[in-house]
Amino acid sequence: MTNITQPSDFPIIDRDSSPKCVRVCQNRTCKKQGSAKVLAAFTALPIPDVTVTASSCLGQCGNGPMVLILPDMVWYSGVHPDEVSLLIENHLLGGERVKQMLYYRFHPQKES
């Protein structure tokens, strides 16, 4: 008989205390849309306790440059290099999503 009070083998992710990771797609379509400059803008503005990585394809081709923030699972699409400071200030430092940049497929806009 299994003791159900035992913790599972799966790690529990605490989204508030887990270190943040910014993934910037560097696959073909996103690169054509300027993702290398977006990645450069993130790395030029280092944020404590946030890792910025170049990502392989995030599977949302044609909507880029795509940025995925983990462990929040927040997707941003069509990110331009001059918008990176807004993402850093509002989302990574302020904890608030930048609504106008959210990727509509994963974060549908609610009608007001």
PDB file of C-alpha atoms in Angstrom:
ATOM      1  CA  MET A   1       0.000   0.000   0.000  1.00  0.00           C
ATOM      2  CA  THR A   2       1.284   3.435  -0.916  1.00  0.00           C
ATOM      3  CA  ASN A   3       1.408   6.164   1.652  1.00  0.00           C
ATOM      4  CA  ILE A   4      -0.334   9.088  -0.022  1.00  0.00           C
ATOM      5  CA  THR A   5       1.195  11.627   2.348  1.00  0.00           C
ATOM      6  CA  GLN A   6       4.586  11.131   0.704  1.00  0.00           C
ATOM      7  CA  PRO A   7       5.670  14.013  -1.547  1.00  0.00           C
ATOM      8  CA  SER A   8       5.624  13.261  -5.255  1.00  0.00           C
ATOM      9  CA  ASP A   9       8.798  12.988  -7.272  1.00  0.00           C
ATOM     10  CA  PHE A  10       7.738  15.982  -9.348  1.00  0.00           C
ATOM     11  CA  PRO A  11       9.291  19.302  -8.397  1.00  0.00           C
ATOM     12  CA  ILE A  12       6.875  21.949  -7.246  1.00  0.00           C
ATOM     13  CA  ILE A  13       7.487  25.201  -9.084  1.00  0.00           C
ATOM     14  CA  ASP A  14       6.930  28.298  -7.014  1.00  0.00           C
ATOM     15  CA  ARG A  15       6.488  30.972  -9.674  1.00  0.00           C
ATOM     16  CA  ASP A  16       7.162  33.755  -7.189  1.00  0.00           C
ATOM     17  CA  SER A  17      10.511  32.476  -5.951  1.00  0.00           C
ATOM     18  CA  SER A  18      11.845  30.602  -8.995  1.00  0.00           C
ATOM     19  CA  PRO A  19      14.505  32.474 -10.928  1.00  0.00           C
ATOM     20  CA  LYS A  20      13.179  34.086 -14.076  1.00  0.00           C
ATOM     21  CA  CYS A  21      14.391  33.120 -17.520  1.00  0.00           C
ATOM     22  CA  VAL A  22      13.817  35.088 -20.705  1.00  0.00           C
ATOM     23  CA  ARG A  23      13.919  33.011 -23.867  1.00  0.00           C
ATOM     24  CA  VAL A  24      14.236  34.884 -27.165  1.00  0.00           C
ATOM     25  CA  CYS A  25      13.620  32.787 -30.272  1.00  0.00           C
ATOM     26  CA  GLN A  26      16.557  32.793 -32.673  1.00  0.00           C
ATOM     27  CA  ASN A  27      15.135  30.474 -35.316  1.00  0.00           C
ATOM     28  CA  ARG A  28      14.886  31.462 -38.985  1.00  0.00           C
ATOM     29  CA  THR A  29      11.605  33.372 -39.112  1.00  0.00           C
ATOM     30  CA  CYS A  30      12.138  35.240 -35.837  1.00  0.00           C
ATOM     31  CA  LYS A  31      15.693  36.072 -36.914  1.00  0.00           C
ATOM     32  CA  LYS A  32      14.341  37.566 -40.142  1.00  0.00           C
ATOM     33  CA  GLN A  33      11.949  39.603 -37.988  1.00  0.00           C
ATOM     34  CA  GLY A  34      14.806  41.023 -35.889  1.00  0.00           C
ATOM     35  CA  SER A  35      15.129  38.688 -32.910  1.00  0.00           C
ATOM     36  CA  ALA A  36      18.930  38.972 -32.797  1.00  0.00           C
ATOM     37  CA  LYS A  37      18.555  42.680 -31.973  1.00  0.00           C
ATOM     38  CA  VAL A  38      15.903  41.858 -29.340  1.00  0.00           C
ATOM     39  CA  LEU A  39      18.265  39.347 -27.707  1.00  0.00           C
ATOM     40  CA  ALA A  40      21.086  41.923 -27.820  1.00  0.00           C
ATOM     41  CA  ALA A  41      18.822  44.510 -26.156  1.00  0.00           C
ATOM     42  CA  PHE A  42      18.033  42.086 -23.299  1.00  0.00           C
ATOM     43  CA  THR A  43      21.708  41.187 -22.778  1.00  0.00           C
ATOM     44  CA  ALA A  44      22.716  44.866 -22.857  1.00  0.00           C
ATOM     45  CA  LEU A  45      20.451  45.518 -19.849  1.00  0.00           C
ATOM     46  CA  PRO A  46      21.315  42.756 -17.374  1.00  0.00           C
ATOM     47  CA  ILE A  47      18.746  42.142 -14.642  1.00  0.00           C
ATOM     48  CA  PRO A  48      19.718  40.532 -11.313  1.00  0.00           C
ATOM     49  CA  ASP A  49      18.414  36.952 -10.926  1.00  0.00           C
ATOM     50  CA  VAL A  50      17.154  36.828 -14.522  1.00  0.00           C
ATOM     51  CA  THR A  51      18.763  34.625 -17.153  1.00  0.00           C
ATOM     52  CA  VAL A  52      18.454  35.643 -20.787  1.00  0.00           C
ATOM     53  CA  THR A  53      18.941  32.894 -23.361  1.00  0.00           C
ATOM     54  CA  ALA A  54      18.754  32.469 -27.086  1.00  0.00           C
ATOM     55  CA  SER A  55      16.080  29.902 -27.817  1.00  0.00           C
ATOM     56  CA  SER A  56      15.534  27.509 -30.647  1.00  0.00           C
ATOM     57  CA  CYS A  57      12.126  27.639 -32.336  1.00  0.00           C
ATOM     58  CA  LEU A  58       9.279  28.347 -29.913  1.00  0.00           C
ATOM     59  CA  GLY A  59       6.749  27.071 -32.457  1.00  0.00           C
ATOM     60  CA  GLN A  60       4.978  30.370 -33.179  1.00  0.00           C
ATOM     61  CA  CYS A  61       6.575  31.184 -36.540  1.00  0.00           C
ATOM     62  CA  GLY A  62       5.459  34.378 -38.229  1.00  0.00           C
ATOM     63  CA  ASN A  63       4.447  36.121 -34.996  1.00  0.00           C
ATOM     64  CA  GLY A  64       7.906  37.077 -33.813  1.00  0.00           C
ATOM     65  CA  PRO A  65      10.197  38.023 -32.589  1.00  0.00           C
ATOM     66  CA  MET A  66       8.860  35.794 -29.811  1.00  0.00           C
ATOM     67  CA  VAL A  67       9.854  36.211 -26.152  1.00  0.00           C
ATOM     68  CA  LEU A  68       8.857  33.672 -23.497  1.00  0.00           C
ATOM     69  CA  ILE A  69       9.271  34.498 -19.802  1.00  0.00           C
ATOM     70  CA  LEU A  70       9.607  31.517 -17.480  1.00  0.00           C
ATOM     71  CA  PRO A  71       8.456  30.276 -15.033  1.00  0.00           C
ATOM     72  CA  ASP A  72       5.577  32.742 -15.578  1.00  0.00           C
ATOM     73  CA  MET A  73       4.728  31.185 -18.979  1.00  0.00           C
ATOM     74  CA  VAL A  74       4.068  34.648 -20.393  1.00  0.00           C
ATOM     75  CA  TRP A  75       4.488  35.011 -24.155  1.00  0.00           C
ATOM     76  CA  TYR A  76       5.202  38.263 -25.961  1.00  0.00           C
ATOM     77  CA  SER A  77       5.061  38.567 -29.756  1.00  0.00           C
ATOM     78  CA  GLY A  78       6.333  41.071 -32.265  1.00  0.00           C
ATOM     79  CA  VAL A  79       8.838  42.409 -29.745  1.00  0.00           C
ATOM     80  CA  HIS A  80      11.052  45.235 -31.018  1.00  0.00           C
ATOM     81  CA  PRO A  81      14.449  46.065 -29.498  1.00  0.00           C
ATOM     82  CA  ASP A  82      13.208  49.476 -28.305  1.00  0.00           C
ATOM     83  CA  GLU A  83      10.419  47.734 -26.324  1.00  0.00           C
ATOM     84  CA  VAL A  84      12.772  45.536 -24.294  1.00  0.00           C
ATOM     85  CA  SER A  85      13.278  48.163 -21.576  1.00  0.00           C
ATOM     86  CA  LEU A  86       9.470  48.292 -21.126  1.00  0.00           C
ATOM     87  CA  LEU A  87       9.348  44.511 -20.656  1.00  0.00           C
ATOM     88  CA  ILE A  88      12.225  44.654 -18.184  1.00  0.00           C
ATOM     89  CA  GLU A  89      10.785  47.527 -16.178  1.00  0.00           C
ATOM     90  CA  ASN A  90       7.150  46.395 -16.106  1.00  0.00           C
ATOM     91  CA  HIS A  91       7.288  42.594 -16.168  1.00  0.00           C
ATOM     92  CA  LEU A  92      10.670  41.493 -14.861  1.00  0.00           C
ATOM     93  CA  LEU A  93      11.134  44.197 -12.230  1.00  0.00           C
ATOM     94  CA  GLY A  94       7.550  45.311 -11.617  1.00  0.00           C
ATOM     95  CA  GLY A  95       5.724  41.994 -11.900  1.00  0.00           C
ATOM     96  CA  GLU A  96       3.118  43.427 -14.306  1.00  0.00           C
ATOM     97  CA  ARG A  97       2.468  42.020 -17.766  1.00  0.00           C
ATOM     98  CA  VAL A  98       2.754  44.433 -20.679  1.00  0.00           C
ATOM     99  CA  LYS A  99      -0.778  43.847 -21.985  1.00  0.00           C
ATOM    100  CA  GLN A 100      -0.385  45.466 -25.394  1.00  0.00           C
ATOM    101  CA  MET A 101       2.549  43.145 -26.199  1.00  0.00           C
ATOM    102  CA  LEU A 102       1.045  39.852 -24.984  1.00  0.00           C
ATOM    103  CA  TYR A 103       0.784  37.100 -27.569  1.00  0.00           C
ATOM    104  CA  TYR A 104      -2.923  36.878 -28.351  1.00  0.00           C
ATOM    105  CA  ARG A 105      -2.981  33.092 -28.898  1.00  0.00           C
ATOM    106  CA  PHE A 106      -1.954  32.358 -25.320  1.00  0.00           C
ATOM    107  CA  HIS A 107      -3.212  35.523 -23.657  1.00  0.00           C
ATOM    108  CA  PRO A 108      -6.529  36.484 -25.281  1.00  0.00           C
ATOM    109  CA  GLN A 109      -7.604  40.072 -24.743  1.00  0.00           C
ATOM    110  CA  LYS A 110     -10.789  40.351 -22.731  1.00  0.00           C
ATOM    111  CA  GLU A 111     -13.498  42.582 -24.129  1.00  0.00           C
ATOM    112  CA  SER A 112     -14.085  45.612 -21.927  1.00  0.00           C
TER     113      SER A 112
END
